[in-house]
Amino acid sequence: MYYEDLEPGTGRREPRAWLHSSAPVLSLNGEWRFKLSAGPAEAPADVMTPEFADDGWDELTVPGHWVLQGHDRPRYTNTAFPFPIDPPRTPAANPTGDHRHWFELPADWPDARTILRFEGVDSCFKVWLNGVELGTSKGSRLPSEFEVGAHLRPGRNLLVVRVHQWSSGSYLEDQDMWWLPGIFRDVTLRSRPADGIEDVFVHADFDHVTGAGTIKVDCVSTGPARVLVPELGLDLAPGESVTVPAVEPWSAEIPRLYDASVVTPGETVSLRIGFRTVTIVDDQLTVNGRPLFFRGVNRHEHDQYRGRAVSEETMRQDLVLMKQHNVNAVRTAHYPPHPAFLDLCDELGLWVIDECDIETHGFIYTDWVGNPVDDPAWAPMLLDRMRRTVERDKNHPSIVIWSLGNESHRGRVLGDLAAWTRERDPGRALFYERDRSYAFSDFYSLMYTPLDELERIGSRTEEVPEETADHPELEARRRALPFVLCEYAHAMGNGPGGLADYQRVFEKYPRLQGGFVWEWIDHGLLLPGATDHVYGGAFGEKVHGANFCLDGLLFPDRTPSPGLIEYKKVIEPVRISGAGSLTIENLRSFAPLDDLEFVWSEEVDGVEMRSGRLEVPAIEPGASAELPLPVEAAVPVEPAADGAGERWLTVRAVLAKDEPWAAAGHEVAWAQFPLPAHSAQPGELAEPARAADPAQPATAAVRRQPERSGDGLRLGGGEFDARTGQLTRLFGLPTDGPRLDLWRAPTDNDNGQGGRNATVTAWRAAGLDRLEHRVDQVEVTDHELTVRTRVAPDGLGHGVRTTYHWTANDDALSLTVAVVPDGPWNGSAITQPCENWPRLGVRMSLPSSLDTVRWFGGGPGEAYADSRAAARVTRHTRTVDGLQTPYVVPQENGSRIDVRWAELTDADGNGIRVEGAPYFQLTARRWTTEDLEQAKHRSDLTPHDRLYVNLDLAQNGLGSASCGPAATADHTLDVAAYTFGLTWRQFGGR
Ligand code: GAL
């Protein structure tokens, strides 16, 4: 059967470029008739005939996936094929969707050849026009064209498309994403004028030494053609090469396009030409003579309602968000995107790795036995995909690299694909990651590489891969290749951690040309009427990848996650740094900084005192300039009444004028510098001011004395249970008192991947999720209350001796917590060692009415030890609900870092103020850590009538162990002795 054979298709036209033509186009998108059958055997026999009665059929929106329109169900797997591996056979249960569409041919439709074009049908289809078969096709994310010939009639026409979810092609389409069958991209009829243009291949090079541009446009036409570039005064014959002495080149930073056209008597094709030359010089990929540095993302096509049937508006939204977040490159993981996306990349400026629609990952379960990419019988199917990719997309200046596909292990046929591509388009580089010999790639590449290995690669001291160990020539070649980290920083749930560390290593070694974060957007689906996004397993799939598809920098509704905010900061194209003076570095490859304006502001205790503009001289790409500090730092400024006089200088680089992707004023880069609180020397940078240590009261303060009354004990604003030493009321508000807390609701990254790097395993084994608190002594002295406890899990010998030391001065109630590990934390013959804690701090509850939080410290978003570059020090305000980060699968989130003080207040502005010594990490939520840990979806979180507040000295870093390395040693919270302090005051006039 055609859906099980090794033919890529039948009756199709040769692949050609995606062209904007003046010839008439009729969109056939819209409401079609649809019927789903359980398998090909069950599908109606005579469905293609005009007489067939489809009255009882449903309506289906095309483009779209039937599984998202009420028929059958989506399935999500990461690597597994959701059917038995028996290539090229398909399962009997092969959902088969019959689509029927009557359309009216416009009366003025030209009396010329017409073709029918499908931009993408998943995964295999047969098509009939007016009962006549036109052909079949496979290759879900690639176009197919058919001649309609004389079968197209004036007036009403019937198009019938039978789509099979599974086909031999499915063995080549095992990307980590939802399996979403259907006609999910546009369907058009295209008139082909007798003397028209069939194909165009633009070659537009730029000579960076002379500034000249060389243009040649190859055409396949049925009439005499001319190539016109009015702006350059060019009128060329097809294939004629001309060098223009001066052109402006295209780059992702300055996406200069020249309008051009190819004209025949019967047709005009509009082109947008970008001059650029891609070469690999020594071990670096260069464009127009400059090495590229990828600040990239991997992008799947995903829409929370429509799956991969993304609208052009959504495509633009993605690119605008990328540009706004300093992303400069996209890998079209793992298939060619909708063609309009690439037009937008040309226009807005992104470097693109265009990846072919090939992934045979599921053959890991046969130890790669039967892997199509190593079987010449599959060569026609595979080559067909590569050809359709290159031919369709060959005119985009944004595409600088062709990728043969993803995670398909090794195989001879990949060599055929590489050879064909090199010959057809020598003007671009070639990429394939998974063959560790890199024989078919112009890049050395890996995924999820730990930092220490990345350092070795940068310095060329990496180990020799097995595949090249016995092949000195191949090994020498591999070692000389540029390195691109095609996937890293798995953005699943809360994370990724470590972005700044990766960036530091990338920037250190010229061989490392940056990387692509995995991935752009969470693939959560929002089903009609639902409020929670669903992920794998929601549809009763027998084999599924659960929430492994929720690993994006955007939430499924395209709201940027904290991971994207962090990435934006880390990959800023301008670095502002300073020590005594300011240094502005232009990290771009092509553009100066004249699109930016630099502004500064000086804040004291988070309140702006002064601000202005910085005069920044022209700074060429790769260059830097030093400037004096803009503040007259000698002039003392009065500290705010509630502050310690902490002074910060913030310098921001913002767009000077509107860009197509952001308005003037949009912030591109920023930095903050502490200034001396009351400076002696102008222009001096300083350590941030520290708040007073609550354990060391100022001498003038009035020290309060503990007073007993019945079972209670009062110390300043605190009421305690005299027996347990627990705080029961804080300035009159009921609380269950600050108590040591070492646990957090595990993040996806804490959970690791399939047992690998699962920090949580050691944490649970050490009983951190079930600690018991035993009070050993409550000691009351003249001015102090000291509570000595041991906090430990049942059944294990280790614990922490925790001493709470309370004092009260004037209106302040202060606590110092001393924590000393006790017993065998490093494991025994049976138990495993526990080397770090998720968090170290205290947890307390307060009335839920205190639902406004104002703080001075890091913000506005959440931040953790290894994801904190984007946190800036100032005053921030959020509601308690606004502090939560809505991860689709609930987990630890929302912690604010370096908090000097925070005020939690009710609607009247009354409440509690808490101060650090000097800083703490703040989390406040209307549910407990345990609730968060239990929840599978956001709606599982039901607010209690209490507010649960965690005041931490620190938390463990995030890492990206859900697919990659855990937090590195410098970001872990090691098991050790610690002391930290907190002070509470009543706030407001209550
Ligand atoms: C990579 C793969 C991606 C995705 C990622 C984990 O190995 O190429 O498609 O599965 O891991 O989310």
Short mmCIF file of N, CA and C in Angstrom, two decimals, residues 670-791:
data_model
loop_
_atom_site.label_atom_id
_atom_site.label_comp_id
_atom_site.label_asym_id
_atom_site.label_seq_id
_atom_site.Cartn_x
_atom_site.Cartn_y
_atom_site.Cartn_z
N TRP A 670 21.04 46.17 30.37
CA TRP A 670 21.11 47.01 31.58
C TRP A 670 22.15 46.44 32.53
N ALA A 671 22.53 47.27 33.47
CA ALA A 671 23.42 46.79 34.53
C ALA A 671 23.25 47.68 35.73
N GLN A 672 23.61 47.16 36.87
CA GLN A 672 23.51 47.94 38.11
C GLN A 672 24.84 47.92 38.83
N PHE A 673 25.11 49.02 39.48
CA PHE A 673 26.37 49.14 40.23
C PHE A 673 26.09 49.73 41.59
N PRO A 674 26.59 49.11 42.63
CA PRO A 674 26.41 49.71 43.95
C PRO A 674 27.29 50.95 44.09
N LEU A 675 26.77 51.95 44.73
CA LEU A 675 27.53 53.18 44.99
C LEU A 675 27.72 53.30 46.50
N PRO A 676 28.74 54.02 46.93
CA PRO A 676 28.91 54.18 48.38
C PRO A 676 27.69 54.88 48.97
N ALA A 677 27.30 54.49 50.17
CA ALA A 677 26.09 55.03 50.78
C ALA A 677 26.21 56.54 50.95
N HIS A 678 27.30 56.98 51.50
CA HIS A 678 27.57 58.42 51.61
C HIS A 678 28.99 58.58 51.15
N SER A 679 29.11 58.80 49.88
CA SER A 679 30.41 58.63 49.27
C SER A 679 31.42 59.69 49.68
N ALA A 680 32.64 59.24 49.82
CA ALA A 680 33.73 60.18 50.02
C ALA A 680 34.28 60.58 48.66
N GLN A 681 34.40 59.62 47.78
CA GLN A 681 35.03 59.87 46.49
C GLN A 681 34.02 59.80 45.35
N PRO A 682 33.95 60.85 44.56
CA PRO A 682 33.05 60.74 43.40
C PRO A 682 33.50 59.60 42.50
N GLY A 683 32.54 58.96 41.88
CA GLY A 683 32.86 57.97 40.88
C GLY A 683 33.29 56.63 41.42
N GLU A 684 33.09 56.41 42.68
CA GLU A 684 33.57 55.16 43.26
C GLU A 684 32.43 54.14 43.33
N LEU A 685 32.73 52.91 42.98
CA LEU A 685 31.73 51.85 43.14
C LEU A 685 31.98 51.15 44.46
N ALA A 686 30.95 50.60 45.03
CA ALA A 686 31.11 50.03 46.37
C ALA A 686 30.34 48.74 46.53
N GLU A 687 30.60 48.05 47.58
CA GLU A 687 29.80 46.90 48.00
C GLU A 687 28.42 47.43 48.38
N PRO A 688 27.37 46.65 48.15
CA PRO A 688 26.06 47.14 48.59
C PRO A 688 26.03 47.31 50.11
N ALA A 689 25.27 48.30 50.53
CA ALA A 689 25.15 48.53 51.97
C ALA A 689 24.46 47.35 52.63
N ARG A 690 24.85 47.05 53.79
CA ARG A 690 24.26 45.92 54.52
C ARG A 690 23.29 46.44 55.57
N ALA A 691 22.21 45.73 55.72
CA ALA A 691 21.29 46.09 56.80
C ALA A 691 21.94 45.68 58.13
N ALA A 692 21.44 46.26 59.18
CA ALA A 692 22.03 45.96 60.49
C ALA A 692 21.79 44.50 60.85
N ASP A 693 22.73 43.89 61.53
CA ASP A 693 22.58 42.51 61.97
C ASP A 693 21.63 42.49 63.17
N PRO A 694 20.50 41.79 63.04
CA PRO A 694 19.52 41.82 64.13
C PRO A 694 20.08 41.23 65.42
N ALA A 695 21.09 40.38 65.29
CA ALA A 695 21.65 39.79 66.50
C ALA A 695 22.54 40.80 67.24
N GLN A 696 22.86 41.90 66.57
CA GLN A 696 23.73 42.91 67.19
C GLN A 696 22.95 44.23 67.32
N PRO A 697 22.10 44.33 68.31
CA PRO A 697 21.24 45.51 68.39
C PRO A 697 22.05 46.80 68.56
N ALA A 698 21.52 47.84 67.98
CA ALA A 698 22.16 49.15 68.14
C ALA A 698 22.12 49.49 69.64
N THR A 699 23.14 50.15 70.09
CA THR A 699 23.27 50.34 71.54
C THR A 699 22.12 51.14 72.14
N ALA A 700 21.60 52.08 71.33
CA ALA A 700 20.56 52.94 71.89
C ALA A 700 19.22 52.24 72.06
N ALA A 701 19.08 51.06 71.44
CA ALA A 701 17.77 50.41 71.43
C ALA A 701 17.36 49.94 72.83
N VAL A 702 16.07 49.95 73.04
CA VAL A 702 15.55 49.44 74.31
C VAL A 702 15.32 47.94 74.17
N ARG A 703 16.01 47.17 74.94
CA ARG A 703 15.85 45.71 74.84
C ARG A 703 14.66 45.28 75.67
N ARG A 704 13.77 44.57 75.04
CA ARG A 704 12.56 44.10 75.73
C ARG A 704 12.88 42.84 76.50
N GLN A 705 12.05 42.59 77.53
CA GLN A 705 12.27 41.40 78.35
C GLN A 705 11.14 40.40 78.13
N PRO A 706 11.45 39.12 78.15
CA PRO A 706 10.38 38.12 78.06
C PRO A 706 9.46 38.20 79.27
N GLU A 707 8.17 38.09 79.05
CA GLU A 707 7.21 38.10 80.17
C GLU A 707 6.37 36.85 80.06
N ARG A 708 6.23 36.15 81.17
CA ARG A 708 5.41 34.94 81.18
C ARG A 708 3.97 35.29 81.54
N SER A 709 3.00 34.62 80.93
CA SER A 709 1.62 34.72 81.39
C SER A 709 0.95 33.40 81.08
N GLY A 710 0.67 32.63 82.11
CA GLY A 710 0.07 31.29 81.94
C GLY A 710 0.99 30.40 81.13
N ASP A 711 0.39 29.80 80.03
CA ASP A 711 1.18 28.91 79.16
C ASP A 711 1.98 29.72 78.14
N GLY A 712 1.79 31.01 78.16
CA GLY A 712 2.39 31.83 77.12
C GLY A 712 3.59 32.61 77.61
N LEU A 713 4.19 33.17 76.62
CA LEU A 713 5.39 33.94 76.87
C LEU A 713 5.37 35.08 75.88
N ARG A 714 5.64 36.27 76.34
CA ARG A 714 5.62 37.39 75.42
C ARG A 714 7.02 38.01 75.37
N LEU A 715 7.47 38.27 74.15
CA LEU A 715 8.75 38.97 74.00
C LEU A 715 8.52 40.03 72.92
N GLY A 716 8.47 41.29 73.32
CA GLY A 716 8.19 42.37 72.37
C GLY A 716 6.90 42.05 71.62
N GLY A 717 6.94 42.11 70.29
CA GLY A 717 5.74 41.85 69.48
C GLY A 717 5.42 40.38 69.31
N GLY A 718 6.16 39.50 69.94
CA GLY A 718 5.93 38.06 69.73
C GLY A 718 5.28 37.39 70.93
N GLU A 719 4.30 36.52 70.67
CA GLU A 719 3.72 35.69 71.72
C GLU A 719 4.10 34.26 71.41
N PHE A 720 4.57 33.55 72.42
CA PHE A 720 5.12 32.21 72.21
C PHE A 720 4.40 31.21 73.10
N ASP A 721 4.42 29.98 72.68
CA ASP A 721 4.00 28.87 73.54
C ASP A 721 5.19 28.60 74.47
N ALA A 722 4.98 28.74 75.77
CA ALA A 722 6.10 28.68 76.71
C ALA A 722 6.75 27.29 76.71
N ARG A 723 5.95 26.25 76.39
CA ARG A 723 6.48 24.89 76.45
C ARG A 723 7.33 24.56 75.21
N THR A 724 6.81 24.95 74.04
CA THR A 724 7.50 24.57 72.80
C THR A 724 8.39 25.69 72.25
N GLY A 725 8.19 26.89 72.77
CA GLY A 725 8.95 28.01 72.24
C GLY A 725 8.47 28.45 70.86
N GLN A 726 7.33 27.95 70.41
CA GLN A 726 6.80 28.31 69.09
C GLN A 726 6.15 29.69 69.12
N LEU A 727 6.41 30.48 68.13
CA LEU A 727 5.73 31.76 68.00
C LEU A 727 4.28 31.49 67.62
N THR A 728 3.33 32.08 68.36
CA THR A 728 1.92 31.84 68.04
C THR A 728 1.24 33.11 67.52
N ARG A 729 1.75 34.25 67.96
CA ARG A 729 1.22 35.52 67.44
C ARG A 729 2.37 36.47 67.15
N LEU A 730 2.23 37.16 66.05
CA LEU A 730 3.26 38.12 65.66
C LEU A 730 2.56 39.46 65.56
N PHE A 731 2.91 40.36 66.46
CA PHE A 731 2.23 41.65 66.52
C PHE A 731 0.71 41.46 66.46
N GLY A 732 0.25 40.50 67.23
CA GLY A 732 -1.18 40.26 67.35
C GLY A 732 -1.77 39.35 66.28
N LEU A 733 -1.02 39.11 65.21
CA LEU A 733 -1.57 38.27 64.13
C LEU A 733 -1.27 36.80 64.40
N PRO A 734 -2.26 35.94 64.25
CA PRO A 734 -1.98 34.52 64.50
C PRO A 734 -0.98 33.97 63.49
N THR A 735 -0.03 33.21 63.98
CA THR A 735 0.96 32.58 63.11
C THR A 735 1.32 31.24 63.71
N ASP A 736 1.81 30.34 62.91
CA ASP A 736 2.29 29.12 63.54
C ASP A 736 3.82 29.12 63.57
N GLY A 737 4.32 30.30 63.47
CA GLY A 737 5.70 30.52 63.84
C GLY A 737 6.73 30.06 62.86
N PRO A 738 7.82 30.76 62.74
CA PRO A 738 8.88 30.32 61.85
C PRO A 738 9.53 29.04 62.34
N ARG A 739 9.64 28.09 61.47
CA ARG A 739 10.18 26.79 61.79
C ARG A 739 11.13 26.39 60.68
N LEU A 740 12.18 25.71 61.01
CA LEU A 740 13.16 25.33 59.99
C LEU A 740 12.50 24.60 58.83
N ASP A 741 12.88 24.92 57.63
CA ASP A 741 12.36 24.24 56.44
C ASP A 741 13.52 23.97 55.49
N LEU A 742 13.67 22.71 55.13
CA LEU A 742 14.74 22.34 54.19
C LEU A 742 14.17 21.85 52.87
N TRP A 743 12.84 21.84 52.74
CA TRP A 743 12.21 21.16 51.60
C TRP A 743 11.61 22.13 50.61
N ARG A 744 11.64 21.79 49.34
CA ARG A 744 10.86 22.54 48.35
C ARG A 744 10.12 21.54 47.49
N ALA A 745 9.03 22.00 46.87
CA ALA A 745 8.30 21.12 45.95
C ALA A 745 9.23 20.89 44.78
N PRO A 746 9.66 19.63 44.55
CA PRO A 746 10.70 19.41 43.55
C PRO A 746 10.35 20.02 42.19
N THR A 747 11.35 20.60 41.58
CA THR A 747 11.17 21.12 40.23
C THR A 747 11.41 19.96 39.26
N ASP A 748 11.03 20.17 38.00
CA ASP A 748 11.33 19.14 36.99
C ASP A 748 12.83 18.87 36.95
N ASN A 749 13.60 19.92 37.15
CA ASN A 749 15.05 19.73 37.11
C ASN A 749 15.56 19.02 38.36
N ASP A 750 14.91 19.20 39.49
CA ASP A 750 15.28 18.40 40.67
C ASP A 750 15.00 16.93 40.40
N ASN A 751 13.92 16.68 39.67
CA ASN A 751 13.52 15.29 39.41
C ASN A 751 14.42 14.59 38.41
N GLY A 752 15.22 15.35 37.68
CA GLY A 752 16.14 14.74 36.71
C GLY A 752 15.40 14.03 35.59
N GLN A 753 16.15 13.25 34.84
CA GLN A 753 15.53 12.55 33.70
C GLN A 753 15.68 11.06 33.88
N GLY A 754 14.55 10.41 34.05
CA GLY A 754 14.56 8.94 34.17
C GLY A 754 15.61 8.46 35.16
N GLY A 755 15.68 9.12 36.32
CA GLY A 755 16.62 8.67 37.35
C GLY A 755 18.00 9.28 37.21
N ARG A 756 18.30 9.84 36.03
CA ARG A 756 19.61 10.45 35.86
C ARG A 756 19.63 11.83 36.52
N ASN A 757 20.69 12.12 37.22
CA ASN A 757 20.86 13.45 37.82
C ASN A 757 19.71 13.88 38.71
N ALA A 758 18.99 12.91 39.30
CA ALA A 758 17.83 13.29 40.09
C ALA A 758 18.27 13.64 41.51
N THR A 759 18.51 14.93 41.71
CA THR A 759 18.92 15.37 43.05
C THR A 759 17.87 14.97 44.07
N VAL A 760 16.62 14.95 43.62
CA VAL A 760 15.53 14.68 44.56
C VAL A 760 15.63 13.27 45.15
N THR A 761 16.24 12.37 44.45
CA THR A 761 16.36 11.00 44.98
C THR A 761 17.15 11.02 46.29
N ALA A 762 18.26 11.72 46.28
CA ALA A 762 19.07 11.80 47.50
C ALA A 762 18.32 12.58 48.59
N TRP A 763 17.59 13.60 48.16
CA TRP A 763 16.85 14.40 49.15
C TRP A 763 15.76 13.58 49.84
N ARG A 764 15.06 12.82 49.02
CA ARG A 764 14.00 11.99 49.62
C ARG A 764 14.60 10.89 50.48
N ALA A 765 15.67 10.28 49.97
CA ALA A 765 16.30 9.19 50.74
C ALA A 765 16.77 9.72 52.09
N ALA A 766 17.15 10.99 52.12
CA ALA A 766 17.60 11.58 53.38
C ALA A 766 16.43 12.09 54.21
N GLY A 767 15.21 11.89 53.72
CA GLY A 767 14.01 12.23 54.48
C GLY A 767 13.74 13.73 54.60
N LEU A 768 14.28 14.50 53.68
CA LEU A 768 14.09 15.96 53.78
C LEU A 768 12.63 16.36 53.60
N ASP A 769 11.86 15.46 53.00
CA ASP A 769 10.44 15.76 52.79
C ASP A 769 9.59 15.29 53.97
N ARG A 770 10.20 14.83 55.02
CA ARG A 770 9.40 14.32 56.14
C ARG A 770 10.12 14.56 57.46
N LEU A 771 10.61 15.76 57.63
CA LEU A 771 11.38 16.06 58.83
C LEU A 771 10.45 16.24 60.03
N GLU A 772 10.88 15.75 61.17
CA GLU A 772 10.16 15.92 62.42
C GLU A 772 10.94 16.91 63.28
N HIS A 773 10.19 17.68 64.05
CA HIS A 773 10.84 18.71 64.88
C HIS A 773 10.69 18.33 66.36
N ARG A 774 11.79 18.22 67.07
CA ARG A 774 11.74 17.91 68.50
C ARG A 774 12.34 19.08 69.27
N VAL A 775 11.58 19.55 70.24
CA VAL A 775 12.10 20.67 71.06
C VAL A 775 12.86 20.07 72.24
N ASP A 776 14.11 20.46 72.35
CA ASP A 776 14.93 19.92 73.44
C ASP A 776 14.99 20.86 74.64
N GLN A 777 14.91 22.14 74.36
CA GLN A 777 15.06 23.07 75.49
C GLN A 777 14.48 24.43 75.12
N VAL A 778 13.73 24.99 76.05
CA VAL A 778 13.27 26.36 75.89
C VAL A 778 13.89 27.15 77.03
N GLU A 779 14.72 28.07 76.71
CA GLU A 779 15.47 28.77 77.74
C GLU A 779 15.10 30.25 77.70
N VAL A 780 14.68 30.77 78.85
CA VAL A 780 14.31 32.18 78.90
C VAL A 780 15.31 32.88 79.80
N THR A 781 15.97 33.87 79.30
CA THR A 781 16.88 34.66 80.14
C THR A 781 16.38 36.10 80.16
N ASP A 782 17.14 36.97 80.71
CA ASP A 782 16.71 38.35 80.89
C ASP A 782 16.13 38.99 79.64
N HIS A 783 16.86 38.83 78.55
CA HIS A 783 16.41 39.51 77.34
C HIS A 783 16.26 38.58 76.16
N GLU A 784 16.29 37.29 76.40
CA GLU A 784 16.32 36.38 75.26
C GLU A 784 15.46 35.16 75.49
N LEU A 785 15.04 34.65 74.39
CA LEU A 785 14.36 33.35 74.42
C LEU A 785 15.15 32.46 73.47
N THR A 786 15.60 31.32 73.95
CA THR A 786 16.38 30.43 73.11
C THR A 786 15.68 29.07 73.06
N VAL A 787 15.43 28.60 71.86
CA VAL A 787 14.74 27.32 71.69
C VAL A 787 15.68 26.38 70.96
N ARG A 788 16.02 25.28 71.60
CA ARG A 788 16.95 24.34 70.98
C ARG A 788 16.16 23.12 70.49
N THR A 789 16.37 22.76 69.26
CA THR A 789 15.59 21.66 68.67
C THR A 789 16.52 20.73 67.89
N ARG A 790 15.97 19.59 67.58
CA ARG A 790 16.65 18.71 66.62
C ARG A 790 15.61 18.36 65.57
N VAL A 791 15.96 18.56 64.33
CA VAL A 791 15.04 18.34 63.21
C VAL A 791 15.58 17.16 62.42
#
